[in-house]
Amino acid sequence: MDKAEFTLEFEKPLRDLQLRLEELLAASKEQNFDVSTEAEAIRTRLEETKRDIYTHLTPWQRVQLARHPKRPYSLDYIGRIFTGFQELHGDRNYGDDQALIGGTAFFNGKPVMIIAQQKGRDVKENLRRNFGMPHPEGYRKALRLMQLAESFKMPVITFIDTKAAYAGVGSEERHVSEAIARNLREMSVLKVPVIGIIIGEGGSGGALGIAVVDKLLVQQHAYYSVIPPEGCAAILWRDRKFSETAANALKLGAKELMEQGIADEVIEEPLGGAHRDPDVASDAIREALERNLKELEKLSLTKLLEARYQKYRNMGDFIDPQA
């Protein structure tokens, strides 16, 4: 772990061990004495601590990992997994939303349409990307591109990574709720295979607006929730300090999403998170995409649409008070 590397609170024991190892090796080089036994003991303890931390993460820690500033974003994966990505712009009604990007690309030599939420790495880019929170025109652009994909019989692949849709005055004036609702309706009957991948945050309707899919894949340390934990805490407890409590209650982790029948597959990440080795994380996504796309392409259009309908019709538990 690099000394300058961003460290989450629960990762501090790893940072301390790494610093101790670096100091020991520096002293050894300076004073020319053998510390191989001591160094190996620290390395062993470092690996054991790392495995213990990352295999016993709490829901709130997973949320923090999903928001890690070094975590790969959509464009990082697109560049590694696809070829010939050609970004398309604008919703043909209002403007172009850089928080939600899309365009054509090739996956294993076959054309696909990519729809993705994109965050920024620095202040300037985050302002341009609106911190990954799409406006109504972003969802309308996404719908335009999905309908274009349908015309050319191209599968649609969405990358989901947003806290929520933008809820500012302008967004409300341009009817963000209607834009999302229309996407839900139109995606439910889209006549091509649709695969969604949650790569970081999957918050609220902002995520759902591009997540009505045939197969929903979620990375191991990503989350998907009706509301971000801070928002839930602010509503239920009137205090964001209860965000950890909210995260526990929301059942938003990959494992819980599988148990509830919301996610179809968990994509494993490198130990410590996707930012530790983006190439390995990309390979895992590529393999999952290839396998699921082959499965969906075998279905007739009638079976594809029926399976999608049943997928969402059977979600959740319903209680009849009359029974």
Coordinates of C-alpha atoms in Angstrom, one line a residue:
M1 CA 0.0 0.0 0.0
D2 CA 1.6 3.3 -1.2
K3 CA 2.0 5.9 1.6
A4 CA 0.3 8.5 -0.5
E5 CA -2.6 6.2 -1.3
F6 CA -6.1 7.1 -0.2
T7 CA -6.9 5.1 2.9
L8 CA -10.3 4.3 4.2
E9 CA -10.8 4.2 8.0
F10 CA -11.0 0.4 8.2
E11 CA -7.9 0.0 6.0
K12 CA -5.6 1.8 8.5
P13 CA -4.2 -1.4 10.0
L14 CA -3.0 -2.3 6.6
R15 CA -1.4 1.1 6.1
D16 CA 0.4 0.9 9.4
L17 CA 1.8 -2.6 8.6
Q18 CA 2.9 -1.4 5.2
L19 CA 4.7 1.7 6.7
R20 CA 6.4 -0.5 9.3
L21 CA 7.6 -2.8 6.5
E22 CA 8.9 0.1 4.4
E23 CA 10.7 1.6 7.5
L24 CA 12.3 -1.7 8.3
L25 CA 13.6 -2.2 4.7
A26 CA 14.9 1.4 4.6
A27 CA 16.8 0.9 7.9
S28 CA 18.2 -2.4 6.6
K29 CA 19.5 -0.7 3.4
E30 CA 20.9 2.2 5.3
Q31 CA 22.7 0.2 8.0
N32 CA 23.4 -2.9 5.9
F33 CA 21.9 -5.6 8.1
D34 CA 19.7 -8.6 7.3
V35 CA 16.0 -8.2 8.2
S36 CA 14.6 -10.8 5.8
T37 CA 13.0 -12.9 8.7
E38 CA 11.3 -9.8 10.3
A39 CA 10.2 -8.5 6.9
E40 CA 8.7 -11.8 5.9
A41 CA 6.8 -12.0 9.2
I42 CA 5.3 -8.5 8.5
R43 CA 4.4 -9.5 4.9
T44 CA 2.6 -12.6 6.2
R45 CA 0.7 -10.6 8.8
L46 CA -0.1 -8.0 6.1
E47 CA -1.7 -10.6 3.9
E48 CA -3.6 -12.2 6.8
T49 CA -4.9 -8.8 7.9
K50 CA -5.9 -7.9 4.4
R51 CA -7.8 -11.1 3.9
D52 CA -9.5 -10.8 7.3
I53 CA -10.6 -7.2 6.6
Y54 CA -11.9 -7.7 3.0
T55 CA -13.7 -11.0 3.7
H56 CA -15.6 -9.5 6.7
L57 CA -16.7 -6.1 5.4
T58 CA -19.8 -4.5 6.9
P59 CA -22.5 -3.1 4.6
W60 CA -21.3 0.5 5.4
Q61 CA -17.7 -0.5 4.6
R62 CA -18.8 -1.9 1.3
V63 CA -20.5 1.4 0.5
Q64 CA -17.2 3.2 1.3
L65 CA -15.3 0.8 -1.0
A66 CA -17.9 1.3 -3.8
R67 CA -17.1 5.1 -3.5
H68 CA -13.3 4.7 -3.4
P69 CA -11.8 7.6 -5.5
K70 CA -9.5 5.2 -7.3
R71 CA -12.2 2.7 -8.2
P72 CA -12.5 2.1 -11.9
Y73 CA -15.3 4.1 -13.6
S74 CA -17.3 3.2 -16.7
L75 CA -14.8 4.6 -19.2
D76 CA -12.0 2.7 -17.5
Y77 CA -13.9 -0.6 -18.2
I78 CA -15.1 0.4 -21.6
G79 CA -11.5 1.0 -22.7
R80 CA -10.4 -2.4 -21.4
I81 CA -13.3 -4.6 -22.4
F82 CA -14.6 -3.1 -25.7
T83 CA -13.0 -1.9 -29.0
G84 CA -14.0 0.9 -31.3
F85 CA -16.2 2.8 -28.8
Q86 CA -17.8 5.7 -30.6
E87 CA -19.6 8.1 -28.2
L88 CA -22.9 9.6 -29.3
H89 CA -24.2 12.8 -27.9
G90 CA -27.4 14.6 -27.1
D91 CA -31.1 13.7 -26.5
R92 CA -32.3 15.7 -29.6
N93 CA -34.6 17.7 -27.2
Y94 CA -32.5 19.7 -24.8
G95 CA -28.8 19.0 -24.6
D96 CA -26.0 16.5 -23.9
D97 CA -25.6 15.2 -20.4
Q98 CA -22.0 14.1 -19.6
A99 CA -23.0 12.3 -16.5
L100 CA -24.6 9.6 -18.7
I101 CA -22.7 8.6 -21.7
G102 CA -23.4 6.1 -24.5
G103 CA -22.4 4.9 -27.9
T104 CA -21.6 2.0 -30.1
A105 CA -18.6 -0.4 -29.6
F106 CA -17.5 -3.9 -30.5
F107 CA -17.5 -6.8 -28.0
N108 CA -15.7 -9.8 -29.2
G109 CA -16.1 -8.5 -32.7
K110 CA -19.9 -8.0 -32.4
P111 CA -21.5 -4.5 -32.3
V112 CA -23.2 -3.5 -29.0
M113 CA -24.7 -0.3 -27.6
I114 CA -23.2 0.9 -24.3
I115 CA -25.0 3.2 -21.9
A116 CA -23.0 4.2 -18.8
Q117 CA -23.0 6.6 -15.9
Q118 CA -19.7 8.4 -15.6
K119 CA -18.1 10.2 -12.6
G120 CA -15.1 12.5 -12.7
R121 CA -11.6 12.1 -11.2
D122 CA -11.0 15.7 -10.3
V123 CA -13.0 18.8 -9.5
K124 CA -13.1 20.0 -13.1
E125 CA -14.2 16.7 -14.5
N126 CA -16.7 16.2 -11.6
L127 CA -18.3 19.5 -12.4
R128 CA -18.6 18.5 -16.1
R129 CA -20.0 15.1 -15.2
N130 CA -22.2 16.5 -12.4
F131 CA -20.6 14.0 -10.0
G132 CA -22.1 11.2 -12.0
M133 CA -25.7 12.3 -11.3
P134 CA -27.6 12.4 -14.6
H135 CA -30.1 15.1 -15.6
P136 CA -33.4 14.3 -17.5
E137 CA -31.6 14.8 -20.8
G138 CA -29.2 12.0 -19.8
Y139 CA -32.0 9.5 -19.5
R140 CA -33.6 10.7 -22.7
K141 CA -30.3 10.3 -24.5
A142 CA -30.0 6.8 -23.0
L143 CA -33.5 5.9 -24.3
R144 CA -32.7 7.3 -27.8
L145 CA -29.6 5.2 -28.0
M146 CA -31.4 2.1 -26.7
Q147 CA -34.1 2.6 -29.4
L148 CA -31.3 3.0 -32.0
A149 CA -29.8 -0.3 -30.8
E150 CA -33.2 -1.9 -31.2
S151 CA -33.4 -0.7 -34.8
F152 CA -30.0 -2.3 -35.6
K153 CA -30.6 -5.4 -33.4
M154 CA -27.6 -4.6 -31.1
P155 CA -27.5 -5.9 -27.5
V156 CA -27.5 -3.1 -24.9
I157 CA -25.0 -3.1 -22.1
T158 CA -25.4 -0.6 -19.2
F159 CA -22.8 0.4 -16.6
I160 CA -24.5 1.6 -13.4
D161 CA -22.6 4.0 -11.1
T162 CA -24.5 6.9 -9.5
K163 CA -25.6 8.0 -6.1
A164 CA -28.9 9.2 -7.6
A165 CA -30.4 11.2 -10.5
Y166 CA -29.7 14.9 -10.1
A167 CA -32.6 16.5 -8.1
G168 CA -31.8 20.2 -8.7
V169 CA -34.4 22.8 -9.8
G170 CA -33.5 22.6 -13.5
S171 CA -33.7 18.8 -13.4
E172 CA -37.2 18.9 -11.8
E173 CA -38.3 21.6 -14.3
R174 CA -37.3 19.3 -17.2
H175 CA -39.2 16.4 -15.6
V176 CA -36.5 14.0 -14.4
S177 CA -39.1 11.6 -12.8
E178 CA -41.0 11.4 -16.1
A179 CA -37.7 10.7 -18.0
I180 CA -36.8 7.8 -15.6
A181 CA -40.4 6.4 -15.6
R182 CA -40.4 6.4 -19.4
N183 CA -37.1 4.5 -19.5
L184 CA -38.6 1.9 -17.1
R185 CA -41.5 1.4 -19.4
E186 CA -39.6 1.3 -22.7
M187 CA -36.8 -0.9 -21.4
S188 CA -39.3 -3.5 -20.2
V189 CA -40.3 -4.1 -23.9
L190 CA -37.0 -3.4 -25.6
K191 CA -36.6 -6.0 -28.3
V192 CA -32.9 -6.8 -27.8
P193 CA -30.9 -8.4 -25.0
V194 CA -30.1 -6.0 -22.2
I195 CA -27.4 -6.6 -19.5
G196 CA -26.7 -4.2 -16.6
I197 CA -23.6 -4.1 -14.5
I198 CA -23.4 -2.3 -11.2
I199 CA -19.8 -1.2 -10.9
G200 CA -19.9 1.1 -7.9
E201 CA -23.0 2.9 -6.6
G202 CA -26.5 2.0 -7.6
G203 CA -28.6 4.6 -5.9
S204 CA -32.3 5.2 -6.2
G205 CA -34.2 5.9 -9.4
G206 CA -31.0 7.3 -10.9
A207 CA -29.6 3.8 -11.1
L208 CA -33.0 2.1 -12.0
G209 CA -33.4 4.4 -15.0
I210 CA -30.9 2.3 -17.0
A211 CA -31.3 -1.0 -15.0
V212 CA -34.5 -2.7 -16.3
V213 CA -32.4 -5.5 -17.8
D214 CA -32.5 -9.2 -18.6
K215 CA -29.4 -9.9 -16.5
L216 CA -28.3 -7.7 -13.6
L217 CA -24.7 -8.3 -12.7
V218 CA -23.1 -6.6 -9.6
Q219 CA -19.5 -6.3 -8.7
Q220 CA -18.5 -7.8 -5.3
H221 CA -18.1 -4.5 -3.6
A222 CA -20.8 -2.5 -5.4
Y223 CA -24.2 -1.7 -3.9
Y224 CA -27.7 -1.2 -5.2
S225 CA -30.4 0.5 -3.1
V226 CA -33.7 2.4 -3.2
I227 CA -31.8 5.3 -1.5
P228 CA -28.2 6.0 -0.5
P229 CA -27.6 5.3 3.2
E230 CA -27.1 9.0 4.1
G231 CA -30.5 9.9 2.5
C232 CA -32.2 7.0 4.4
A233 CA -30.6 8.2 7.7
A234 CA -31.7 11.8 7.1
I235 CA -35.3 10.7 6.5
L236 CA -35.7 8.1 9.3
W237 CA -33.4 9.4 12.0
R238 CA -33.1 13.1 10.9
D239 CA -29.4 12.7 11.2
R240 CA -26.8 11.4 8.7
K241 CA -24.7 10.0 11.6
F242 CA -27.0 7.0 11.4
S243 CA -25.8 6.2 7.8
E244 CA -24.1 3.0 9.0
T245 CA -27.3 1.8 10.7
A246 CA -29.2 2.6 7.5
A247 CA -26.7 0.7 5.4
N248 CA -27.2 -2.4 7.6
A249 CA -31.0 -2.1 7.2
L250 CA -31.1 -1.5 3.5
K251 CA -29.6 -5.0 2.5
L252 CA -27.8 -3.3 -0.3
G253 CA -24.7 -5.5 -0.8
A254 CA -24.1 -8.0 -3.6
K255 CA -24.8 -11.0 -1.4
E256 CA -28.1 -9.6 -0.2
L257 CA -29.1 -8.6 -3.7
M258 CA -28.6 -12.2 -4.8
E259 CA -30.6 -13.6 -1.9
Q260 CA -33.5 -11.2 -2.7
G261 CA -33.5 -12.3 -6.4
I262 CA -32.6 -8.8 -7.6
A263 CA -29.1 -9.5 -8.9
D264 CA -28.4 -12.4 -11.2
E265 CA -24.7 -12.8 -10.6
V266 CA -21.9 -11.4 -8.4
I267 CA -18.7 -10.5 -10.2
E268 CA -15.7 -11.2 -8.0
E269 CA -13.1 -8.4 -7.5
P270 CA -9.4 -8.5 -6.7
L271 CA -8.7 -8.7 -3.0
G272 CA -9.2 -5.2 -1.6
G273 CA -11.4 -3.9 -4.4
A274 CA -11.4 -3.4 -8.2
H275 CA -9.0 -0.4 -7.8
R276 CA -6.3 -2.8 -6.7
D277 CA -6.1 -4.3 -10.1
P278 CA -8.4 -2.8 -12.8
D279 CA -7.2 -5.3 -15.4
V280 CA -8.2 -8.3 -13.4
A281 CA -11.5 -6.7 -12.5
S282 CA -12.1 -5.9 -16.2
D283 CA -11.3 -9.5 -17.2
A284 CA -13.9 -10.8 -14.7
I285 CA -16.5 -8.4 -16.2
R286 CA -15.6 -9.5 -19.7
E287 CA -16.0 -13.2 -18.8
A288 CA -19.4 -12.6 -17.2
L289 CA -20.6 -10.5 -20.1
E290 CA -19.6 -13.0 -22.6
R291 CA -21.3 -15.9 -20.8
N292 CA -24.6 -14.0 -20.1
L293 CA -24.8 -12.5 -23.6
K294 CA -24.4 -15.9 -25.2
E295 CA -27.2 -17.2 -23.0
L296 CA -29.6 -14.4 -23.9
E297 CA -28.8 -14.5 -27.6
K298 CA -30.1 -18.1 -27.7
L299 CA -33.6 -17.0 -26.7
S300 CA -36.3 -16.1 -29.2
L301 CA -37.7 -12.6 -28.9
T302 CA -40.9 -14.0 -27.4
K303 CA -39.0 -15.9 -24.7
L304 CA -36.6 -13.0 -24.1
L305 CA -39.5 -10.6 -23.4
E306 CA -41.4 -13.1 -21.3
A307 CA -38.4 -13.9 -19.2
R308 CA -37.8 -10.2 -18.6
Y309 CA -41.4 -9.7 -17.6
Q310 CA -41.4 -12.6 -15.2
K311 CA -38.0 -11.5 -13.7
Y312 CA -39.6 -8.2 -12.5
R313 CA -43.1 -9.6 -11.8
N314 CA -41.7 -12.1 -9.3
M315 CA -39.5 -9.7 -7.4
G316 CA -40.4 -8.9 -3.8
D317 CA -42.7 -10.5 -1.3
F318 CA -46.4 -9.6 -1.2
I319 CA -48.8 -10.2 1.6
D320 CA -52.6 -10.3 1.0
P321 CA -54.2 -8.7 4.1
Q322 CA -57.5 -10.4 3.2
A323 CA -56.0 -13.9 3.3

